[in-house]
Coordinates of C-alpha atoms in Angstrom, one line a residue:
Chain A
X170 CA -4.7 -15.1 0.4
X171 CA -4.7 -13.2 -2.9
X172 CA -2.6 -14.0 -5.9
X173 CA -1.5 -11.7 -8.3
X174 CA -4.6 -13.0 -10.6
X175 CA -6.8 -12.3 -7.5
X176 CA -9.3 -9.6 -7.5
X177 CA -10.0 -7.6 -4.9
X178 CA -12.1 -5.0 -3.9
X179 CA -12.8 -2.4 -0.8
X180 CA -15.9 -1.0 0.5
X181 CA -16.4 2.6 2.1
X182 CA -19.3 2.7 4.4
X183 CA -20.1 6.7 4.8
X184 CA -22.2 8.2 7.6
X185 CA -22.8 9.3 10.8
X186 CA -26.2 7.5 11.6
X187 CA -24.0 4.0 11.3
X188 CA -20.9 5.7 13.8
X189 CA -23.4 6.9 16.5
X190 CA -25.3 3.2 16.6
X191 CA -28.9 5.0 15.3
X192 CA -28.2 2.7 12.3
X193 CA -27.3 -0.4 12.1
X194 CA -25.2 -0.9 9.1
X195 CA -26.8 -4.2 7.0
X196 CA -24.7 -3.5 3.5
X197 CA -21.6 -5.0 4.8
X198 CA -22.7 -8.0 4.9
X199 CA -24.3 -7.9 2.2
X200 CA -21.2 -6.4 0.3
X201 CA -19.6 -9.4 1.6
X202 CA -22.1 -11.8 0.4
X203 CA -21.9 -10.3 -3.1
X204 CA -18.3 -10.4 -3.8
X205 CA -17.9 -13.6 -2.6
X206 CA -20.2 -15.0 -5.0
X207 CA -18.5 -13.4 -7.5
X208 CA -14.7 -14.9 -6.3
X209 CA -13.6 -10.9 -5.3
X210 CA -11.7 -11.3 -2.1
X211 CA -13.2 -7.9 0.1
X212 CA -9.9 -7.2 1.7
X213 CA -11.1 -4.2 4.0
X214 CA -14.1 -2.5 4.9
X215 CA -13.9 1.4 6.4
X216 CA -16.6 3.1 7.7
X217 CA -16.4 7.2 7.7
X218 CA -18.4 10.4 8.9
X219 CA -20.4 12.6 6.8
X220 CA -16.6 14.8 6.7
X221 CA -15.7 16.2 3.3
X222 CA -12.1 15.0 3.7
X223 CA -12.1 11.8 5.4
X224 CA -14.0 10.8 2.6
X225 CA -11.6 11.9 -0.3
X226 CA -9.0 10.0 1.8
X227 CA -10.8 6.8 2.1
X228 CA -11.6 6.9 -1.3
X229 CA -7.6 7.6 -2.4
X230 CA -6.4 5.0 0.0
X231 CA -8.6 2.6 -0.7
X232 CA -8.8 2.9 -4.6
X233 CA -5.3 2.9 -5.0
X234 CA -5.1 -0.6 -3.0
X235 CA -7.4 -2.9 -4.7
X236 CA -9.0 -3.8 -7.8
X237 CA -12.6 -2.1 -7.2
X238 CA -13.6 0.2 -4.7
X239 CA -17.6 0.4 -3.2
X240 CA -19.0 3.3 -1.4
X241 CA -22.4 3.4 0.1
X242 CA -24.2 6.0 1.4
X243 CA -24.5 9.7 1.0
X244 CA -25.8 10.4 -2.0
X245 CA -29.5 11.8 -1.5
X246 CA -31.0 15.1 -1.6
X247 CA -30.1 16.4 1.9
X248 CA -26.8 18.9 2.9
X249 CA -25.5 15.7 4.6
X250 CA -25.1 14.1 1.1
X251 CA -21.8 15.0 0.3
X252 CA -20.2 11.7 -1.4
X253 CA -20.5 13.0 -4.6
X254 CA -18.7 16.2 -4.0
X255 CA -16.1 14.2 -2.1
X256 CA -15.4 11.4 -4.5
X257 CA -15.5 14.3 -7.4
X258 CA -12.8 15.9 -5.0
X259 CA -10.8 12.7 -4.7
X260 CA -10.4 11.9 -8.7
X261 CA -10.2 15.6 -9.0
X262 CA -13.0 16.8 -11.4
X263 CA -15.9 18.6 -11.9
X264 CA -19.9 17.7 -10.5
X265 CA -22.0 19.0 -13.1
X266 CA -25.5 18.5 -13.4
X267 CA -25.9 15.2 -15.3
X268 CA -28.1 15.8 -18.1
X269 CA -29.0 11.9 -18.6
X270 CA -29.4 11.5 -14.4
X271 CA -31.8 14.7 -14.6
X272 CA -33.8 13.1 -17.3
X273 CA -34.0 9.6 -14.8
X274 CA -35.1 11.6 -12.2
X275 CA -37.7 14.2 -13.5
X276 CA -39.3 11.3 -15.6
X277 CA -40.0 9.5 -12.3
X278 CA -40.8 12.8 -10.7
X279 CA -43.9 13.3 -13.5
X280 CA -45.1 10.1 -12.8
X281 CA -45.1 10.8 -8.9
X282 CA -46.4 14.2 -9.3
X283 CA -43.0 15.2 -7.1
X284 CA -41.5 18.5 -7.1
X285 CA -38.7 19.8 -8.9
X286 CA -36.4 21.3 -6.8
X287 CA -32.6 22.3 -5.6
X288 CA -32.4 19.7 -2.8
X289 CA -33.7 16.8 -5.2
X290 CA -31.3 18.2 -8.1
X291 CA -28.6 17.2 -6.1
X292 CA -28.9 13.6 -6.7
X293 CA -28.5 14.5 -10.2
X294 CA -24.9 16.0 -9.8
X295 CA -22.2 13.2 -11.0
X296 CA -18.8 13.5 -11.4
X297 CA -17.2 14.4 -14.8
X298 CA -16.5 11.1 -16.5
X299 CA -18.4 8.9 -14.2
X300 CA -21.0 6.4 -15.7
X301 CA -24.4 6.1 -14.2
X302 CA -25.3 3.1 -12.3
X303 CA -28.9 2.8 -12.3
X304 CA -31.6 1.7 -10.1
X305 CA -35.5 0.7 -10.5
X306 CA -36.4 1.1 -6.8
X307 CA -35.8 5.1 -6.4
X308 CA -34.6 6.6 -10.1
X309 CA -31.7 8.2 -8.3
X310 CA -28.5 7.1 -9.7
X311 CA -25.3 5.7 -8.4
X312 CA -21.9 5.7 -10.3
X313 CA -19.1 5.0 -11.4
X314 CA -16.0 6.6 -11.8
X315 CA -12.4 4.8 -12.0
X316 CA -12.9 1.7 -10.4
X317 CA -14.8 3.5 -7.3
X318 CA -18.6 2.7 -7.7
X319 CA -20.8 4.7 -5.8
X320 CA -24.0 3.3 -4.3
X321 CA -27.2 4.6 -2.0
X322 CA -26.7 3.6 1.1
X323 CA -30.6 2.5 1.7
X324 CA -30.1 -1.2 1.7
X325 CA -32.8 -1.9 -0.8
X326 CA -31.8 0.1 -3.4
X327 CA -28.1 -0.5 -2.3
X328 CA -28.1 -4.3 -3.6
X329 CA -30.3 -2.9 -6.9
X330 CA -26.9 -0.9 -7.8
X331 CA -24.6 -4.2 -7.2
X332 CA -27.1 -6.3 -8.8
X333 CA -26.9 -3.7 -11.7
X334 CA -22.8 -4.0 -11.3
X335 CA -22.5 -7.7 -11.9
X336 CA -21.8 -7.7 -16.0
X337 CA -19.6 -4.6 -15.9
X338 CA -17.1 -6.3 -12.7
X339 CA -14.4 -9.0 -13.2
X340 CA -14.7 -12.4 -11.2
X341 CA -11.9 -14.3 -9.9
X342 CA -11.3 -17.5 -8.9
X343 CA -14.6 -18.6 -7.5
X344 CA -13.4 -19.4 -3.8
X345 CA -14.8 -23.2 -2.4
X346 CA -15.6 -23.3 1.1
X347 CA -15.9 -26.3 3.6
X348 CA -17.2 -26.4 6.6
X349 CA -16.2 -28.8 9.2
X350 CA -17.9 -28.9 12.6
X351 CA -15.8 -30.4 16.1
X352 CA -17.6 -31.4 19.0
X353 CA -14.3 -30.2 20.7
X354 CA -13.1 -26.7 22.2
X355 CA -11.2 -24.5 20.0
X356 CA -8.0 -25.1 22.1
X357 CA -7.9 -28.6 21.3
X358 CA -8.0 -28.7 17.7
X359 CA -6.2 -25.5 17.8
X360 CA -2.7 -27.2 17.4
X361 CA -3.2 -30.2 14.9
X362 CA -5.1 -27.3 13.1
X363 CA -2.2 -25.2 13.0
X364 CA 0.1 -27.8 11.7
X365 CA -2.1 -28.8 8.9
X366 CA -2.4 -24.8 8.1
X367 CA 1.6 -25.0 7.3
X368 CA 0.9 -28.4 5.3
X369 CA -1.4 -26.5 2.8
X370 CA -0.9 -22.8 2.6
X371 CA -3.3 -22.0 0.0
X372 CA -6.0 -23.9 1.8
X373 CA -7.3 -21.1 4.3
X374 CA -8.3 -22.4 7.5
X375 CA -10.4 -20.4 10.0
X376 CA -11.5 -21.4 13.7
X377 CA -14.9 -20.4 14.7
X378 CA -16.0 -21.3 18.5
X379 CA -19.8 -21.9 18.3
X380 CA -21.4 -20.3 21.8
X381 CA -24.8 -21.3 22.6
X382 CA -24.9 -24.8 22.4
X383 CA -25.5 -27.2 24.9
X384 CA -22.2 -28.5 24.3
X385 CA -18.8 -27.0 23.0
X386 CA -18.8 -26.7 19.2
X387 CA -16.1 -25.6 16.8
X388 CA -16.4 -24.8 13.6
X389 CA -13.5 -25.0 11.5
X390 CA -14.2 -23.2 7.7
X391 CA -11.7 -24.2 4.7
X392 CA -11.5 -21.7 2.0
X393 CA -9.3 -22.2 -1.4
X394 CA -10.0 -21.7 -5.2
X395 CA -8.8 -25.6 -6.0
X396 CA -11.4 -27.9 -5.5
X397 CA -9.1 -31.1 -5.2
X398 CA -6.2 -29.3 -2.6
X399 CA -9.5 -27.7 -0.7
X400 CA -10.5 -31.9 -0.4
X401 CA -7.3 -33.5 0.6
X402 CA -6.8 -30.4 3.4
X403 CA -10.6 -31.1 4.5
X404 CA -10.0 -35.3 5.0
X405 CA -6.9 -34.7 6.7
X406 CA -9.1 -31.8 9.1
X407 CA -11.9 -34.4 9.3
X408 CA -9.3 -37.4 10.4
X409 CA -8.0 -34.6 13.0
X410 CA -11.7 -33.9 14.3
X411 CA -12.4 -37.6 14.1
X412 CA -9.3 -38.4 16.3
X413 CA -9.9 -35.4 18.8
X414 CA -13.5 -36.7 19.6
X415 CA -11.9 -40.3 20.2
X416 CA -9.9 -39.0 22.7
X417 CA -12.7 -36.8 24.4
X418 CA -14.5 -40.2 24.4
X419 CA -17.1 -38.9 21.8
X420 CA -18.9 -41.1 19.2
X421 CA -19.8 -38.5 16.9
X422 CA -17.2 -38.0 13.7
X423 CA -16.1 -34.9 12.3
X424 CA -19.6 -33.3 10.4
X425 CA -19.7 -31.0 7.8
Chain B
X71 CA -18.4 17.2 14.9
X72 CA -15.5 16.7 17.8
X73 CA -13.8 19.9 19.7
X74 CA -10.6 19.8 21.3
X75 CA -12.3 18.7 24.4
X76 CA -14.1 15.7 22.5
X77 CA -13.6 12.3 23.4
X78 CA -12.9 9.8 20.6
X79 CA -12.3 6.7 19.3
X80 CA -11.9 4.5 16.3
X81 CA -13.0 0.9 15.9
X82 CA -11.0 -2.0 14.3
X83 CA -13.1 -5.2 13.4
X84 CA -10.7 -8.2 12.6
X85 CA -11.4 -11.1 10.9
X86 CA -11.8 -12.9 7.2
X87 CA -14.8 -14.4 8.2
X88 CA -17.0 -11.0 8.5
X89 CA -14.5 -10.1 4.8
X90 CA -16.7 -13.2 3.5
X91 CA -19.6 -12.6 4.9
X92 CA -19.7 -16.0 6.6
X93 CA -20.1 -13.7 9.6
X94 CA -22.0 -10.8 10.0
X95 CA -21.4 -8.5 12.5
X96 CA -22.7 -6.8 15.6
X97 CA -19.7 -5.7 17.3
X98 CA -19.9 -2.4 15.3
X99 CA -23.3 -1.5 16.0
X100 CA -23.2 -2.7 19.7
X101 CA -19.7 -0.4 20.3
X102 CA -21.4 2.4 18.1
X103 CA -24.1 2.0 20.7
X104 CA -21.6 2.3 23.3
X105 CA -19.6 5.2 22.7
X106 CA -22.8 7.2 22.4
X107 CA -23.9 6.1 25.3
X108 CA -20.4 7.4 27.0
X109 CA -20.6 10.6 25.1
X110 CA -17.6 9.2 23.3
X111 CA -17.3 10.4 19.3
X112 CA -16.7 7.2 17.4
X113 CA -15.3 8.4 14.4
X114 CA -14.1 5.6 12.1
X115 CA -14.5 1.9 12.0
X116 CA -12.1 -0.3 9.7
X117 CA -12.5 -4.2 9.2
X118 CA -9.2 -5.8 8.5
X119 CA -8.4 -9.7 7.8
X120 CA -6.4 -11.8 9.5
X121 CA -2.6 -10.6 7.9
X122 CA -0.6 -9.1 10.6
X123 CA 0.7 -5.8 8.7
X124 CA -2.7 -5.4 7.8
X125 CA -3.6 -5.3 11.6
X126 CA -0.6 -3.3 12.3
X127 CA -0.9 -0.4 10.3
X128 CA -4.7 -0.1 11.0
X129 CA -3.9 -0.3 14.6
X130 CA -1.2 2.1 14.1
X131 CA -3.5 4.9 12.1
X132 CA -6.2 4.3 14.3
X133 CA -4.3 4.9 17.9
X134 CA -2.5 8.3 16.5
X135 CA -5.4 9.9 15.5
X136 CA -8.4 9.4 18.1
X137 CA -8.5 8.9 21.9
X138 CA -9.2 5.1 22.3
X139 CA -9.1 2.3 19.9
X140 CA -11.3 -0.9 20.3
X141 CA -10.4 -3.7 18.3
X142 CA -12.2 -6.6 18.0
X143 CA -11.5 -10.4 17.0
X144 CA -8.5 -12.6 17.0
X145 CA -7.6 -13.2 20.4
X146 CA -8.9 -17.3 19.9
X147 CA -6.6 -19.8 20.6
X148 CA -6.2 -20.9 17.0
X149 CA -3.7 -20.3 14.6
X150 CA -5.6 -17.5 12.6
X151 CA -5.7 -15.6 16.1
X152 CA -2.8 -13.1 15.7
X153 CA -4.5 -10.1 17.0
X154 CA -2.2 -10.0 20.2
X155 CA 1.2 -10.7 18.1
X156 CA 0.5 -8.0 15.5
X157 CA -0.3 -5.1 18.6
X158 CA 2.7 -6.4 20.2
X159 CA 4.4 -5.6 16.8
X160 CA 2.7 -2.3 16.4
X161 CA 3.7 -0.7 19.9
X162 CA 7.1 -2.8 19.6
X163 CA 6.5 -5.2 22.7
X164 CA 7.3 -8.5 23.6
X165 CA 4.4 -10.8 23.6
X166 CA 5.1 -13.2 26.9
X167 CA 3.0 -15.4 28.6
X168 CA 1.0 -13.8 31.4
X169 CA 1.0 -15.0 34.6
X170 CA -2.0 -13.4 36.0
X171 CA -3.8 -15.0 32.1
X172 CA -2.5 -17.9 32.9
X173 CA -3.5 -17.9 36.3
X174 CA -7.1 -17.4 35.1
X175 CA -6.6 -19.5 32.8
X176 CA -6.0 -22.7 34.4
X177 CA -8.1 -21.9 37.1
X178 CA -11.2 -22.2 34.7
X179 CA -9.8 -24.6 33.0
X180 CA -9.4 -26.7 36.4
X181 CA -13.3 -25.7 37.2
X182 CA -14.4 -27.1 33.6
X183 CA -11.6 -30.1 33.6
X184 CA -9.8 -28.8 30.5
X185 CA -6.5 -29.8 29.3
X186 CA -3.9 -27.2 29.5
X187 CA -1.9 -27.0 26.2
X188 CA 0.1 -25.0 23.8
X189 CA -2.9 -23.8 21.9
X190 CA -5.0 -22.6 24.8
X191 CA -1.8 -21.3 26.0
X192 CA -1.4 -18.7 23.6
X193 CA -4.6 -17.1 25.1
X194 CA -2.6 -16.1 27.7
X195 CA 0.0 -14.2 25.7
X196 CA -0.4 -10.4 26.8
X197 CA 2.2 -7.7 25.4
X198 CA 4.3 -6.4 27.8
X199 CA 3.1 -3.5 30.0
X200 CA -0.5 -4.4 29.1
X201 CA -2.9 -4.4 31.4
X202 CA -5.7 -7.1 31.5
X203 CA -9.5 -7.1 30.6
X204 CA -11.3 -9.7 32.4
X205 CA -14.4 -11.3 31.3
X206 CA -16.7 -13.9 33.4
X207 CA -18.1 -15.1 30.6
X208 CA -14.5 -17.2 28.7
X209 CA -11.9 -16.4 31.7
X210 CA -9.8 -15.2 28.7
X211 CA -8.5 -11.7 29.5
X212 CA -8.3 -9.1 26.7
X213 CA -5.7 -6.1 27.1
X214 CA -5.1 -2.7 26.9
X215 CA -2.4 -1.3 26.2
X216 CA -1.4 2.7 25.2
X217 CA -4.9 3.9 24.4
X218 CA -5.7 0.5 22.7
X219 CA -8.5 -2.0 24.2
X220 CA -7.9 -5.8 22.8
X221 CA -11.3 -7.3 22.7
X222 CA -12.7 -10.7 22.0
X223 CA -14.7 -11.1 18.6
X224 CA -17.4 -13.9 20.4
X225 CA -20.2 -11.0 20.5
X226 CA -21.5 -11.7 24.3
X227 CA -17.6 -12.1 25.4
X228 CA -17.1 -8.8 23.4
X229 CA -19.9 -6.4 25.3
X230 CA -18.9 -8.5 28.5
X231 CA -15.4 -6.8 27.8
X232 CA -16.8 -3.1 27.2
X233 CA -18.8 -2.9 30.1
X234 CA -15.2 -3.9 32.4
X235 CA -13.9 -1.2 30.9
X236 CA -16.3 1.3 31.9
X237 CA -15.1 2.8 34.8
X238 CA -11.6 3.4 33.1
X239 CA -13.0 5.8 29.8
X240 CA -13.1 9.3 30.1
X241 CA -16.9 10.2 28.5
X242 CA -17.3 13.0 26.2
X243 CA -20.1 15.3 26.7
X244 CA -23.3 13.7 26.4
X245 CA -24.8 14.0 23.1
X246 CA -28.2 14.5 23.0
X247 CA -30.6 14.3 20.6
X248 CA -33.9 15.4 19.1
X249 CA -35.8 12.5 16.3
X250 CA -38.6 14.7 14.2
X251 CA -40.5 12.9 11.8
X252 CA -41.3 14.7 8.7
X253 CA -44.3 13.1 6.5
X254 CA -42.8 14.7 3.4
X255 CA -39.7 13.3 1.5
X256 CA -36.0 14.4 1.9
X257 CA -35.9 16.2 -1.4
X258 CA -38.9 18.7 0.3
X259 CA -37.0 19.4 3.5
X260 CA -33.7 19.3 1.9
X261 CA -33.5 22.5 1.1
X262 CA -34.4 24.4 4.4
X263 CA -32.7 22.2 6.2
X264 CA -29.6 23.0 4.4
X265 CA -30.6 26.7 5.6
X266 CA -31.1 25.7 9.3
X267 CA -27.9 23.7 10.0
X268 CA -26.1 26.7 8.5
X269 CA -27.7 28.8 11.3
X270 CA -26.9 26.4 14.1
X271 CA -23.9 25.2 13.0
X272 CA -23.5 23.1 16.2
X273 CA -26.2 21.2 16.1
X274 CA -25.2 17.9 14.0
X275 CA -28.5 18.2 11.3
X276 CA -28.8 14.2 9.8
X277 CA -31.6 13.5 7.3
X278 CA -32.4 9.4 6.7
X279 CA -35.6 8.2 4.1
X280 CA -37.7 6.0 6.0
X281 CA -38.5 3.3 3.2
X282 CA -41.9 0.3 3.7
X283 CA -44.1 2.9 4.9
X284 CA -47.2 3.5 2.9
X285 CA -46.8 6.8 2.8
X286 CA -43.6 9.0 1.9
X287 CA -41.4 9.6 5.5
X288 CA -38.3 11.0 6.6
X289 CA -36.7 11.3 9.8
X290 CA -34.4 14.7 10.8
X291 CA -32.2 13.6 13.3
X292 CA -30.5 16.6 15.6
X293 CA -27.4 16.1 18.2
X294 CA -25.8 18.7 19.9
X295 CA -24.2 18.5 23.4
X296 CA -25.9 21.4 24.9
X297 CA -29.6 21.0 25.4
X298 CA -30.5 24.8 25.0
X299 CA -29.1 25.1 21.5
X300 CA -30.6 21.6 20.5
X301 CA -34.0 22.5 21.4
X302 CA -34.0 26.0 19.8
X303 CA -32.8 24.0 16.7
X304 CA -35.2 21.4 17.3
X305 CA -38.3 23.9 16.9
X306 CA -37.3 25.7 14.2
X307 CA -37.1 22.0 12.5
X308 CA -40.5 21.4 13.8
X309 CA -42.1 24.5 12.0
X310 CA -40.3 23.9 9.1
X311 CA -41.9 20.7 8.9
X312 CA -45.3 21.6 9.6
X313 CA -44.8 24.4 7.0
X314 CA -44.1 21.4 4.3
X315 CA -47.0 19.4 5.8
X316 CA -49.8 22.3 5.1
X317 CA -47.7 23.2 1.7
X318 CA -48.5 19.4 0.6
X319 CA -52.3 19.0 2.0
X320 CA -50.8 17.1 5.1
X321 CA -53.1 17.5 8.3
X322 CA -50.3 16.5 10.7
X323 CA -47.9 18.2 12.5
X324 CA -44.0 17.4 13.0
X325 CA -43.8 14.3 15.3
X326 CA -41.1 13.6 17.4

């Protein structure tokens, strides 16, 4: 439920080894975690191949949607690495050599005794405009351009770059979350549940079923930015749990 | 890289809990797995929350532009379960009750005494001229309909779901594929590896840093359909690597 005070962001996974399974894609969640701390409602996530185009039109969706846009992936030394070029193509500008991303990288080069080189030189090619992002873990920038940031998709180095993000993005709202667990299937809270949804419309309820357990466990999540509506909603979802496991004969009342 | 006889499909997670992060998910990596498996190109994932025209217009890009859809999530019994009305909505369907869901249904229900009621009943709502997915594990029957396959978000009801629907996907060619591991960074093998995919322009060429090792490593992933062309690639890789191995003192050869 965003507001017209909300912020909001997007996130572009880009790459092939995450579409064919050979990766298994951790900075979503992690993406996830990060903006919810900070009260930014992720609205959509989109994950692309390493195709020129279908990133530029991610990007230009996506960035003309919401308030910030994250990309990771796609920016190392290798012919495969084409985010750079692509987001350059999107905002259409130039991808110079950095002179400030060169000096980054050849500085930590010297102190590795690593080669200088066309491949690696690519890492230092950013977008006209764009402000660097930097990292401690490999030297090799991200940035930012617009409100698209660009980010390594290593996961390490990934959550270095949002770390690095946190005093240059807007928070909103911080969102409250309760969590209220039913000893009852999701199909018999799921009407009383319903109902209370209509009653408060900014609270924002979600249904989770909970498989695994010896015995069948909801959980039922409340989300909203007010800490007093978020309370009432939850009491009147706890008296609805509390009434369900009466009826089912069960002792337990509703836990959070 | 998809020709006109490539099979492929796009992917469409939906939920506000994986948005959050409360969740995080394996339904991408398991139907990445999949498709790969089936010789099937997956080409694009999106992750959606639960607002029906959000749901409709992904559904709506997603089934124009790629063989088969898979959409995941929503399909609950709870009020934040509109998957099934918003593809109803995007292929302009009526969303009845089933009565070979129902049927299902309350036959499980009867095994597990469960009451019958308006919220488990909307389980059973299938747009019209959909067929059914069964599942052993919940009873409750995803659908496809067009070239879309409505799956459950629950992740063992989910592969449950993609494994029924086996026998009725038409596979791709089998991509195969070739792992070499290089003991050199990508910014060494970037640059005649840039070379070599230009001379085999079929074979898919993906480089990915291997980071916690002790030393420097980097893994060149090939995949190409036809095994010939794949292995001809494959040892020009190898001697590329072994030429940056002796070039940086490194006993080893190439290892797949």
């Amino acid at each position: 439920m965003s507001s017209a005070d909300s912020v909001t962001a997007g996130l572009l996974v880009i790459g092939d080894e995450i579409l064919s399974g050979r990766t298994k894609d951790v900075n979503i969640g992690a993406t996830a975690d990060f903006c919810t701390d900070l009260g930014i409602d992720l609205m959509e996530v989109r994950i692309v191949s390493d195709v020129t185009d279908d990133i530029v039109d991610a990007v230009n969706a996506l960035r003309a949607r919401y308030t910030y846009v994250f990309t990771t992936g796609g920016i190392g030394p290798t012919h495969d690495d084409i985010t750079a070029d692509a987001v350059a193509k999107a905002f259409g500008v130039a991808l110079p050599i950095n002179a400030q991303a060169r000096e980054m990288l050849e500085s930590r080069w010297k102190q590795t005794g690593t080669e200088v080189n066309e491949a690696r030189l690519r890492m230092a090619r950013i977008p006209e405009g764009a402000d660097l992002i930097v990292n401690s873990v490999s030297a090799a920038p991200g940035f930012r351009i617009g409100n698209v940031h660009v980010m390594a998709g290593v996961p390490v180095i990934m959550r270095a770059m949002l770390e690095a993000l946190v005093p240059t993005l807007r928070g909103g709202k911080k969102v409250l979350s309760v969590t209220i667990k039913a000893a009852v299937g999701e199909g018999t809270v799921g009407g009383p549940l319903g109902a209370l949804q209509e009653q408060y419309p900014d609270v924002k309820m979600g249904s989770y079923p909970q498989m695994g357990h010896d015995r069948v466990m909801t959980e039922l999540v409340l989300r909203c930015s007010d800490a007093a509506q978020l309370e009432e909603a939850a009491n009147k979802v706890r008296a609805m749990v509390a009434e369900a496991h009466a009826k089912a004969g069960i002792a337990a009342p509703a836990e959070d």
